[in-house]
Coordinates of C-alpha atoms and ligand atoms in Angstrom, one line a residue:
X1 CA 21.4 -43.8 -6.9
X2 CA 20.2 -40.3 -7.7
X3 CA 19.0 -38.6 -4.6
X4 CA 15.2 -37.0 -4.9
X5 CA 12.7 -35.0 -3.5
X6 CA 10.3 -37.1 -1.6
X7 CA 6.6 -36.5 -0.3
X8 CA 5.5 -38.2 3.3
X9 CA 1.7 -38.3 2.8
X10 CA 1.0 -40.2 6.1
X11 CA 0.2 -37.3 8.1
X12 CA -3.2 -36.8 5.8
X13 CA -4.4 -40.1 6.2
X14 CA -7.3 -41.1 8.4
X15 CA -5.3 -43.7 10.1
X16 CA -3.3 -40.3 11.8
X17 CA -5.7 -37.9 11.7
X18 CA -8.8 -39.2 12.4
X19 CA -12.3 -38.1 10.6
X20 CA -10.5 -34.8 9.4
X21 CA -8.0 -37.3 7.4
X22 CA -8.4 -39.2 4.1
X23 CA -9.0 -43.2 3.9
X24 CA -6.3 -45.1 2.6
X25 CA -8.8 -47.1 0.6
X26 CA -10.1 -43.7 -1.0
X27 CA -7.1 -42.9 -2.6
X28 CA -6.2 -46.8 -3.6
X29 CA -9.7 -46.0 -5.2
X30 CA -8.5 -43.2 -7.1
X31 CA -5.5 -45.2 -8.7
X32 CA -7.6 -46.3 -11.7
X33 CA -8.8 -42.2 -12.2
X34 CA -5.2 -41.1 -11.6
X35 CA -3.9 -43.7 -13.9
X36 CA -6.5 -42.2 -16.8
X37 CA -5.6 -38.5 -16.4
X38 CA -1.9 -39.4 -15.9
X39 CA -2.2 -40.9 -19.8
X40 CA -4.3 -38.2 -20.3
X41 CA -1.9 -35.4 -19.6
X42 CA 1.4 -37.2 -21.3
X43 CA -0.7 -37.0 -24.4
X44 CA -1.2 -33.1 -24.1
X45 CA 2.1 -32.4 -22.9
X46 CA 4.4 -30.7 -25.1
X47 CA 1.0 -29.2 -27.0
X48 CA -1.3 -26.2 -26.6
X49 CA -0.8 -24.5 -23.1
X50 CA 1.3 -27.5 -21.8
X51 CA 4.7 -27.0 -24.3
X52 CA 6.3 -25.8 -20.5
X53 CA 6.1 -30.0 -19.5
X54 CA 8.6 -29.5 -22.4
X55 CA 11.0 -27.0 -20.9
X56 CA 13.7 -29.7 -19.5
X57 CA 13.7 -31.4 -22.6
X58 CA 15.8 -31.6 -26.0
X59 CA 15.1 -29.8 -28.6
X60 CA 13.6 -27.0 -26.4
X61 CA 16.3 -27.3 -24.0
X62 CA 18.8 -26.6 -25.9
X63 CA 17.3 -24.2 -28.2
X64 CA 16.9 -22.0 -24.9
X65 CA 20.4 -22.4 -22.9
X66 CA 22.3 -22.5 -25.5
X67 CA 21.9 -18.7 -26.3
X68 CA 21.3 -18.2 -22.5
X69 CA 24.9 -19.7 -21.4
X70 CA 26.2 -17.6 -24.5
X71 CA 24.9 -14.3 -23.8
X72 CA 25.8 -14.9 -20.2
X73 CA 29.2 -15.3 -21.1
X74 CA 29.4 -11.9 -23.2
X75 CA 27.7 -10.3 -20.6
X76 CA 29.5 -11.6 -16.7
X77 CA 32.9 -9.1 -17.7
X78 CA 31.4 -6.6 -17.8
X79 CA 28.2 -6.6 -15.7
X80 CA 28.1 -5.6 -11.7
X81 CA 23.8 -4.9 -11.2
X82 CA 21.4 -6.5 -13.2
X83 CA 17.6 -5.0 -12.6
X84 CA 14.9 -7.3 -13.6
X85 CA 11.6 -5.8 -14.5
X86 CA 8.4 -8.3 -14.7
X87 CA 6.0 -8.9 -12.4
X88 CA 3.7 -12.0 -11.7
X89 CA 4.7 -15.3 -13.8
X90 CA 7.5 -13.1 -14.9
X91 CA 9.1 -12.2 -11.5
X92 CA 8.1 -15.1 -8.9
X93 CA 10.3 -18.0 -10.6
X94 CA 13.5 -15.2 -10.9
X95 CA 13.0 -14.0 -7.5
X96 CA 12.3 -18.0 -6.2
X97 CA 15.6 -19.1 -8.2
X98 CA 17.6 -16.3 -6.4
X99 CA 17.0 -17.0 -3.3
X100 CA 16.6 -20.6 -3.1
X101 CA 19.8 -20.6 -4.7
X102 CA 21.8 -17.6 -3.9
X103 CA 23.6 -16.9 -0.2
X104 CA 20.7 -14.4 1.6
X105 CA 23.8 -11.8 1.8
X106 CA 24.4 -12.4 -2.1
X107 CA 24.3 -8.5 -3.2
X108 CA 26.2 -8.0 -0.3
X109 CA 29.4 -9.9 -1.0
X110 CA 32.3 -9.1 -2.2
X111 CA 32.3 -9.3 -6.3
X112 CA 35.2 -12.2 -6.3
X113 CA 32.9 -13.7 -3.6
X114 CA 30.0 -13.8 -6.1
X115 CA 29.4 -15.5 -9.1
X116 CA 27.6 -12.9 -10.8
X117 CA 26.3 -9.2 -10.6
X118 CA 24.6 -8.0 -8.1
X119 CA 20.8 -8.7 -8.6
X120 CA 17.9 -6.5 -8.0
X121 CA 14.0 -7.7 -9.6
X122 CA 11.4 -5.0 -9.4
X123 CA 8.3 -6.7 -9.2
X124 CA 6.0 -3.7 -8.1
X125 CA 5.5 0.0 -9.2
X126 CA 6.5 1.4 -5.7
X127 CA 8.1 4.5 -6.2
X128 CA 10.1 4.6 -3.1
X129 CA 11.4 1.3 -3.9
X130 CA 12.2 2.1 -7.6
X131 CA 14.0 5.1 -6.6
X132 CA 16.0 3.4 -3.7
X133 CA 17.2 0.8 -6.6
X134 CA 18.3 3.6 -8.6
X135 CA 20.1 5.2 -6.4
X136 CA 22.1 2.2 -4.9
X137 CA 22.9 0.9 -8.8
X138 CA 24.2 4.0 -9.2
X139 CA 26.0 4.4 -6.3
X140 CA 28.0 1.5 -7.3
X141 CA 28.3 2.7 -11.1
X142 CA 27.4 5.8 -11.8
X143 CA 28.0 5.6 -15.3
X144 CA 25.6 2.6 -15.8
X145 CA 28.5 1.2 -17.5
X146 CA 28.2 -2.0 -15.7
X147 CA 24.5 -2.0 -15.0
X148 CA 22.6 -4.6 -17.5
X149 CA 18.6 -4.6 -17.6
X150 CA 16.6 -7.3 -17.8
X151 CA 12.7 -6.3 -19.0
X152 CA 10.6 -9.7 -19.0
X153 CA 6.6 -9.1 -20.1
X154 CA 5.2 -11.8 -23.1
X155 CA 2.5 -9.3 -23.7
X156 CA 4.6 -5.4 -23.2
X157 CA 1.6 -4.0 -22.2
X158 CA 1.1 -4.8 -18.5
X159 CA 1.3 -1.7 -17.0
X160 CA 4.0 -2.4 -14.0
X161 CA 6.4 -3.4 -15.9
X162 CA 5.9 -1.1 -19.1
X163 CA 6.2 1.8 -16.8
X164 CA 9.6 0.2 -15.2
X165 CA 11.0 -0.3 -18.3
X166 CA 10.5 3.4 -19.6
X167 CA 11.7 4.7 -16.2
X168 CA 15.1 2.3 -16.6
X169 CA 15.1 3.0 -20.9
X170 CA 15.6 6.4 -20.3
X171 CA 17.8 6.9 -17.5
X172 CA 19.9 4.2 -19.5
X173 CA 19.7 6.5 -22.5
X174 CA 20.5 9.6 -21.0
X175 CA 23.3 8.3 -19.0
X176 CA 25.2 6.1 -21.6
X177 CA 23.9 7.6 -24.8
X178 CA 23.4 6.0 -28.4
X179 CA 24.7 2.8 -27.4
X180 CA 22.7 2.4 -24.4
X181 CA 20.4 -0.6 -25.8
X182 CA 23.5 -3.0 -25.4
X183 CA 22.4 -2.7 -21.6
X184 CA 19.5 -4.1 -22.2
X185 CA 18.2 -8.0 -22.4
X186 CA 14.4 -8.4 -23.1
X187 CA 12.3 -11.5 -22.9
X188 CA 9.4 -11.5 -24.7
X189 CA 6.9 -13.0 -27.0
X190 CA 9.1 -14.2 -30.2
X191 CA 6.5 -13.1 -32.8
X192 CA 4.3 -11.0 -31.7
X193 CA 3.0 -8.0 -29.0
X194 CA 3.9 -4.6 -27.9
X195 CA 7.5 -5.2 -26.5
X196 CA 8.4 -7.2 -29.4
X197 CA 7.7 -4.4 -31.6
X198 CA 9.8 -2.0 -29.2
X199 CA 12.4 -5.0 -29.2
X200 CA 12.8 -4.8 -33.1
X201 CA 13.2 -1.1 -33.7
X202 CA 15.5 -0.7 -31.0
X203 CA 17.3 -3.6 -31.8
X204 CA 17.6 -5.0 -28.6
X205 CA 19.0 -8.6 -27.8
X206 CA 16.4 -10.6 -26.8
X207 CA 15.1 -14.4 -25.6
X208 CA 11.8 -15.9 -26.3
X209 CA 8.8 -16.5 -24.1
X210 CA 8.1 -19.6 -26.1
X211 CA 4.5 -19.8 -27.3
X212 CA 2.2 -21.9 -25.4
X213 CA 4.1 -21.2 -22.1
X214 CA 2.0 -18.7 -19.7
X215 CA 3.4 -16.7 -17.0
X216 CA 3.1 -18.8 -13.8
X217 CA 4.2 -22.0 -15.6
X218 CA 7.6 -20.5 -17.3
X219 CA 10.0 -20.6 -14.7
X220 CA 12.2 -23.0 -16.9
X221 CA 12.1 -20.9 -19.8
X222 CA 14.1 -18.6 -20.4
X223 CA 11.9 -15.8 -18.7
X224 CA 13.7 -17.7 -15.2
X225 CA 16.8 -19.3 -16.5
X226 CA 18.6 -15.8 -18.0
X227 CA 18.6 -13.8 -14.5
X228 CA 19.6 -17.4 -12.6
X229 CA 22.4 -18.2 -15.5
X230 CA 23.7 -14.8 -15.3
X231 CA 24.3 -14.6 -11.4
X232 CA 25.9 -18.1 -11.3
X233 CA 23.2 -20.8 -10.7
X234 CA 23.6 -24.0 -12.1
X235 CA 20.4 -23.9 -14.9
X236 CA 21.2 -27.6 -16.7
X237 CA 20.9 -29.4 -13.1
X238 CA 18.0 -27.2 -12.6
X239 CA 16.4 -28.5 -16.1
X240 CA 18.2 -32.5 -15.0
X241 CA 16.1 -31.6 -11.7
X242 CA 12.7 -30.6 -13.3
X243 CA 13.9 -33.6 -16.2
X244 CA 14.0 -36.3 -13.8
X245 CA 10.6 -35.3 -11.7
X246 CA 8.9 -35.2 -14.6
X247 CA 9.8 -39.1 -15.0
X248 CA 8.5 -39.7 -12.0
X249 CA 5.6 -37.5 -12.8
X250 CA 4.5 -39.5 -15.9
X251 CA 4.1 -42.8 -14.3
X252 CA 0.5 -44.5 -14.4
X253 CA 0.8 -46.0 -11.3
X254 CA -0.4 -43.9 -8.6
X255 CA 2.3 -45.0 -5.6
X256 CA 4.9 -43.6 -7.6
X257 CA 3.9 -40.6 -8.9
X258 CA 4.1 -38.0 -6.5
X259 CA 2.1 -35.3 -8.2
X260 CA -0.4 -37.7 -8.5
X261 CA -0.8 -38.5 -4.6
X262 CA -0.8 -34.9 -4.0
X263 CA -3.0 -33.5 -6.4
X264 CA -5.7 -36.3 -5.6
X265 CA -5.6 -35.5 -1.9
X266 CA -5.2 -31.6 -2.3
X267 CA -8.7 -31.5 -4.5
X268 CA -10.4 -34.0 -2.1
X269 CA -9.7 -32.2 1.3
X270 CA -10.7 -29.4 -0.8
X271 CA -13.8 -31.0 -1.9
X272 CA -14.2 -31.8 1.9
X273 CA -13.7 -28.7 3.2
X274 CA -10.2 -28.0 3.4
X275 CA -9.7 -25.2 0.6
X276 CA -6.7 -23.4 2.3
X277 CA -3.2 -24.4 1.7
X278 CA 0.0 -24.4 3.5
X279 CA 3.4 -24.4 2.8
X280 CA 5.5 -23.8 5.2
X281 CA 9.3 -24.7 4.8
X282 CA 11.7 -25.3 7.4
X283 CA 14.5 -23.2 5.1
X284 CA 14.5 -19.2 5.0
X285 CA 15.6 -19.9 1.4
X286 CA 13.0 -21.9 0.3
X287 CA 10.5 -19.7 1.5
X288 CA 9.7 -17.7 -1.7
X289 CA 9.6 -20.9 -4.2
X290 CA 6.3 -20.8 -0.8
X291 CA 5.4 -17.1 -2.6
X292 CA 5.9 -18.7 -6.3
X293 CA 3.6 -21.9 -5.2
X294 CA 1.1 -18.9 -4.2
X295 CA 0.7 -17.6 -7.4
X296 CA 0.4 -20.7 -9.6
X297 CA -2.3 -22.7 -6.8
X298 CA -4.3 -19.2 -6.8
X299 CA -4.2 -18.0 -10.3
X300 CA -4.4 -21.8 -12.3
X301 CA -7.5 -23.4 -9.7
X302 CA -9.5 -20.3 -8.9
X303 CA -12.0 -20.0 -11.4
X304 CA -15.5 -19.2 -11.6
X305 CA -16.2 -21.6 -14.3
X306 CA -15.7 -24.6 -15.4
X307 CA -14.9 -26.4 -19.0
X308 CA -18.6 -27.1 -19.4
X309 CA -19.5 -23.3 -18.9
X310 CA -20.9 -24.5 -15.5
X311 CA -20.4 -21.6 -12.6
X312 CA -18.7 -23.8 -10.3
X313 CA -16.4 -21.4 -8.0
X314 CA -13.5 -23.7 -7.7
X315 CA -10.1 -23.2 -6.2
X316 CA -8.6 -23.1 -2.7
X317 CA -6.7 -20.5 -1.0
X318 CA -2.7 -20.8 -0.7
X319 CA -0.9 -20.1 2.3
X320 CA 2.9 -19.6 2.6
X321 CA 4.4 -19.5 6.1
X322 CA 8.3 -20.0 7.2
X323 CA 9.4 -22.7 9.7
X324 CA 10.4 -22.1 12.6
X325 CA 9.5 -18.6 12.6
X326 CA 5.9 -18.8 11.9
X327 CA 5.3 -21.6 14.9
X328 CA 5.4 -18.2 17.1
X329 CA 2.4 -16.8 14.7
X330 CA 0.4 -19.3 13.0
X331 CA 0.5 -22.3 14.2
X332 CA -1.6 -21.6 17.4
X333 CA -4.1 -21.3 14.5
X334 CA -3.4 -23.9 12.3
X335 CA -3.9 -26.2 15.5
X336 CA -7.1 -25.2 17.2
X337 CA -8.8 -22.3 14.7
X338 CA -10.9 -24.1 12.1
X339 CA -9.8 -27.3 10.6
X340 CA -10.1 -26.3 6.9
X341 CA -6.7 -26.5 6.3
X342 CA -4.1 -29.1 4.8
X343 CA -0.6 -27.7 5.8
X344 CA 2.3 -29.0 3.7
X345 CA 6.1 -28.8 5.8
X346 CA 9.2 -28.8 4.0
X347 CA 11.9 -30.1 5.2
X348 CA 16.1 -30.3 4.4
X349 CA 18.2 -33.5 5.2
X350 CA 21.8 -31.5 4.7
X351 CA 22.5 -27.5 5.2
X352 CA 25.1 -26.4 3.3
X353 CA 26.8 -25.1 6.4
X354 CA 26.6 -26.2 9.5
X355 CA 26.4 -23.7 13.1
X356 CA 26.9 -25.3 16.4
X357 CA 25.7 -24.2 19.8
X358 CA 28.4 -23.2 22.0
X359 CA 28.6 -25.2 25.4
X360 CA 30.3 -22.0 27.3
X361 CA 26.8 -20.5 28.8
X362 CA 26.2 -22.9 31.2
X363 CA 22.6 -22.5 32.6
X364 CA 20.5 -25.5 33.1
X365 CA 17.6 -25.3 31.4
X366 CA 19.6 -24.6 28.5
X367 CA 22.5 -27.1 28.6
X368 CA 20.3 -29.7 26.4
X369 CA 21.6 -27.1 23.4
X370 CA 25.2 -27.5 24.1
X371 CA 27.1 -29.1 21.3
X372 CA 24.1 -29.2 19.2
X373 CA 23.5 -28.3 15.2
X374 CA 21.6 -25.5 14.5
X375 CA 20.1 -27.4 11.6
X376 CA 19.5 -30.5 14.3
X377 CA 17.0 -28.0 16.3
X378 CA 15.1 -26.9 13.0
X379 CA 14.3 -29.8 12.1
X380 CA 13.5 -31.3 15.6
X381 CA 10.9 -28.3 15.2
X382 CA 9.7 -29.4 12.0
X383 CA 9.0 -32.8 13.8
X384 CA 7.4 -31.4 16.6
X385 CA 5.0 -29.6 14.6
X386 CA 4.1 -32.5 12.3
X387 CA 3.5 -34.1 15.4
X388 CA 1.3 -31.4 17.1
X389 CA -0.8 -31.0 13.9
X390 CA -1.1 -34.5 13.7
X391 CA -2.1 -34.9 17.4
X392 CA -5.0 -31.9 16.9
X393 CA -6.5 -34.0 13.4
X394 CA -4.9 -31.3 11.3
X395 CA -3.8 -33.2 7.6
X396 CA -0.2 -32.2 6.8
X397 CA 2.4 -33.7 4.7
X398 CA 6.2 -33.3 4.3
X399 CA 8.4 -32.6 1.2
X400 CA 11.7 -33.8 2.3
X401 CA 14.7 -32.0 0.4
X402 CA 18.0 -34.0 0.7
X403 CA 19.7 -30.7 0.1
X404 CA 19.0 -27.2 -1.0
X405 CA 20.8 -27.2 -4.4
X406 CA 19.7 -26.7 -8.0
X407 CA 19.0 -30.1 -9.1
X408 CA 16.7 -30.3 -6.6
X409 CA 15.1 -26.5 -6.8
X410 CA 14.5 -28.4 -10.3
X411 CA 12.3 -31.3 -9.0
X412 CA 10.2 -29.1 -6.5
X413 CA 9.2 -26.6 -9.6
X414 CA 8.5 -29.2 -12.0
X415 CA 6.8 -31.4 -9.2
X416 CA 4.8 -28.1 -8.2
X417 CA 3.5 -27.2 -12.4
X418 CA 2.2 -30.9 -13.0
X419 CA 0.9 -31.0 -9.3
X420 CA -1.3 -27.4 -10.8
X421 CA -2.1 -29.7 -14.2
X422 CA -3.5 -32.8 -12.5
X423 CA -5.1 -30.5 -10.2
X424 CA -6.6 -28.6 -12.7
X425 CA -8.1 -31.9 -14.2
X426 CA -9.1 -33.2 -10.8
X427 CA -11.6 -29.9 -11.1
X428 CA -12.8 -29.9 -14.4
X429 CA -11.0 -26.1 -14.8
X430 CA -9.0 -24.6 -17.6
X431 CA -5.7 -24.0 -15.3
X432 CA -3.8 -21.8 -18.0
X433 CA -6.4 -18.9 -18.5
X434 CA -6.8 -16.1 -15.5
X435 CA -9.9 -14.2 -17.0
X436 CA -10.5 -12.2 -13.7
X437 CA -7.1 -10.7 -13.4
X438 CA -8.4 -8.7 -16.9
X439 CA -11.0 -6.3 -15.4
X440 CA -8.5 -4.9 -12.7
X441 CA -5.9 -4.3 -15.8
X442 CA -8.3 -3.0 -18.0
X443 CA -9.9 -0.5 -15.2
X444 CA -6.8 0.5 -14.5
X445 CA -5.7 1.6 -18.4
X446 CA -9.4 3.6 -18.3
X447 CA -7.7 5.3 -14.9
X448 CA -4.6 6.2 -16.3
X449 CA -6.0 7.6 -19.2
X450 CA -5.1 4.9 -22.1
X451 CA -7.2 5.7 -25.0
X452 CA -9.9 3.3 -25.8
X453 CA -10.4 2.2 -21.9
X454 CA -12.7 6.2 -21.5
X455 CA -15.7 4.2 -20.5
X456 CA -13.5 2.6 -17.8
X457 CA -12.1 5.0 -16.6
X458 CA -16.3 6.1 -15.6
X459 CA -17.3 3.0 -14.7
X460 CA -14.9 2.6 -11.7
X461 CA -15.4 6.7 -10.8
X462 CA -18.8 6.2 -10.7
X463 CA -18.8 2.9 -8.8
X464 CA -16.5 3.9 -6.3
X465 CA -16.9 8.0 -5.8
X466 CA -18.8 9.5 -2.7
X467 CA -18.9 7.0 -0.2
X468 CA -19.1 8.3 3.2
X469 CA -18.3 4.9 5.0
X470 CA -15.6 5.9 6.1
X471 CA -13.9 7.1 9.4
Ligands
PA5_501 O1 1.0 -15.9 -14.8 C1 0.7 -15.0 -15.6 O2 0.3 -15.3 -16.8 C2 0.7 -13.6 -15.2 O3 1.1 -13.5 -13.8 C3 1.7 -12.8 -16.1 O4 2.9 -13.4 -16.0 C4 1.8 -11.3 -15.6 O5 0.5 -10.7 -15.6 C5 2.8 -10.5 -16.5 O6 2.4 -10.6 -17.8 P1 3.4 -10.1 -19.0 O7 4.5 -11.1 -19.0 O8 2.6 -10.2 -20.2 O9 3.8 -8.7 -18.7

């Protein structure tokens, strides 16, 4: 049998964690609900904002890695840096894929060491860190000759990543000449927008952001599965991964469907008080599929409104935090500041390698280590905490990984995406819009000067000039 990610809900349950916890016979009592929006959602999927449920499946599958395995080909000879340029729903999944699935010292390695270029995604318009990237591409190949990069935005217009991209267009252009453009790889809207336009009279290659996929929820698209293809990662177990959880995912009856049991608990401790959310995995390479979880809870639950137009302030606050390390910062916290939060652990059965202590210090209060795994300790740790959060009436579940690997990197984001859709249900919310991420883009066009935005650019002076609170 197939081995799968699993969740351990026990720890939320009123049975471990007193008042603070969830009845069992409240969420037996939510089967029938569950049941309903579970039929609910397998007749949207594939349609309007859901065509990402789609993703792992034939024909979109195919449509998508077929080109992506193709072009990856053509491109793995001759290609030594790749620079990514997105940010948001088009930077999280690449930079979650990477390290999940890539060693830590990846760009480090020796290339016959690697299975692809070295990777570098800019997700931010600091200059410091923009010119550091520059300068260590080009340290490595000053020509650009073996420098490929990769410019994600649906839209083209968000600023970050439109200002990137001319920084890296022209440095390509000046440095390679006419024939620069073959270093380039854009993923963008197929039909329409301001990069697609760009994309068409430079006649770059490109890959689609397929319609009806939005940022946070395209991981599995091609906007994550060109960067991950190209430096080596296994993107069809990824897509049998997210394939099989979604299985699991569509099944009516609530015991066995994991997003089910964890949406239905996430909105009620919500609804009970308990709108901040953990996770915290016991893996430094799982922590920033933590980061990538941030941005889809945040961005797809936090609204102001709901589908009836009703002003209902919904959402709850995600937390990511790293096992063990974060036990010596946060959990002193989690334990005994206010009990509004659920804290989900993550856990891994089987480390790819294994380090043993060494029995040659011999000091007694630390011979209990000798002989031991490394990977023993951590997740004794992971234990331990459960058990301390338990034993203070602090909710917290487990995700149990049987291994860090693709297939199951698959399962968590597909598990994570209908987890957000349920979730989304559960609160009456539309979980594919992000209205109030708008005014901070559009006062920011007004600042920079962008014709049409003038008023703007006045409206944020005025609001914000001559305060003398300050020290
Ligand atoms: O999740 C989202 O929709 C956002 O985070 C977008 O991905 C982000 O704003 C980038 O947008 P674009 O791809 O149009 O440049």
């Amino acid at each position: 049998m197939t081995e799968t990610i699993t969740l351990d809900y026990a720890n939320c349950l009123s049975e471990r964690v007193g008042d603070h916890g969830i009845e069992r016979d409240a969420l037996h009592h939510a089967a029938a609900q569950m049941s309903q929006l579970t039929a609910s959602l397998n007749e949207t999927r594939g349609t309007g904002w859901e065509r990402w449920r789609d993703l792992p499946f034939d024909p979109m599958r195919r449509e998508h890695v077929d080109p992506i395995l193709k072009l990856t080909e053509e491109l793995l000879p001759r290609t030594e840096n790749l620079i990514v340029l997105g940010i948001g729903g088009s930077a999280l999944g690449n930079i979650a894929l990477q390290s999940a699935l890539n060693p830590a010292t990846y760009n480090l390695m020796p290339r016959d060491q690697r299975n692809g270029p070295r990777v570098f995604v800019l997700d931010n318009v600091d200059p410091n860190v923009i010119a550091q990237t520059i300068d260590e591409v080009k340290r490595v190949d000053p020509k650009l000759e073996r420098t490929v990069v990769n410019v994600i935005s649906k839209s083209g217009e968000t600023a970050e990543t439109a200002a990137q991209f001319m920084v890296l267009r022209s440095l390509l252009h000046q440095t390679i000449g006419e024939s620069y453009g073959r270093h380039i790889v854009a993923i963008t809207d197929p039909e329409k927008g301001t990069m697609r336009s760009i994309c068409d009279r430079e006649g770059y290659v490109t890959l689609p952001v397929p319609d009806g996929v939005g940022g946070r929820f395209s991981v599995l698209s091609p906007v994550g599965l060109f960067s991950a293809a190209l430096c080596g990662i296994d993107i069809e177990r990824l897509l049998d991964g997210a394939r099989a959880m979604d299985d699991r995912c569509s099944q009516p009856d609530l015991k066995r469907n994991p997003a089910a049991v964890l949406a239905w608990l996430l909105i009620e401790f919500t609804r009970r008080g308990k709108s901040n959310h953990v996770l915290m995995p016991y893996a430094n390479s799982l922590y920033l599929l933590a980061d990538w979880f941030r941005q889809l809870w945040a961005e797809s639950l936090g609204k102001r409104f709901n589908r009836a137009g009703e002003e209902v302030f919904a959402g709850a606050t995600p937390i990511k935090a790293l096992g063990t390390t974060d036990q010596h910062s946060q959990v002193q916290l989690y334990r005994e500041g206010p009990n509004d939060k659920v804290i989900g652990l993550m856990e891994v059965a089987r480390f790819e390698r294994e380090v043993q202590v060494p029995g040659d210090l011999d000091v007694e209060p630390l011979r209990y280590l000798h002989g031991r795994s490394i990977a023993e300790l951590l997740n004794a740790e992971k234990s331990a905490t459960a058990y301390a959060l338990m034993e203070s009436q602090r909710p917290n579940f487990t995700i149990h990984w049987p291994a860090i690997n693709a297939y199951h990197v698959g399962e968590f984001l597909q598990f994570w995406m209908i987890t957000t859709a349920y979730a989304g249900l559960l609160l009456g919310i539309d979980a594919y819009d992000q209205p109030a991420v708008e005014t901070g883009k559009v006062a920011t066009f007004g600042l920079m000067g962008r014709p049409g935005y003038e008023e703007w650019r006045e409206k944020v002076r005025r609001s914000l000039e001559g305060s003398e609170d300050r020290v």
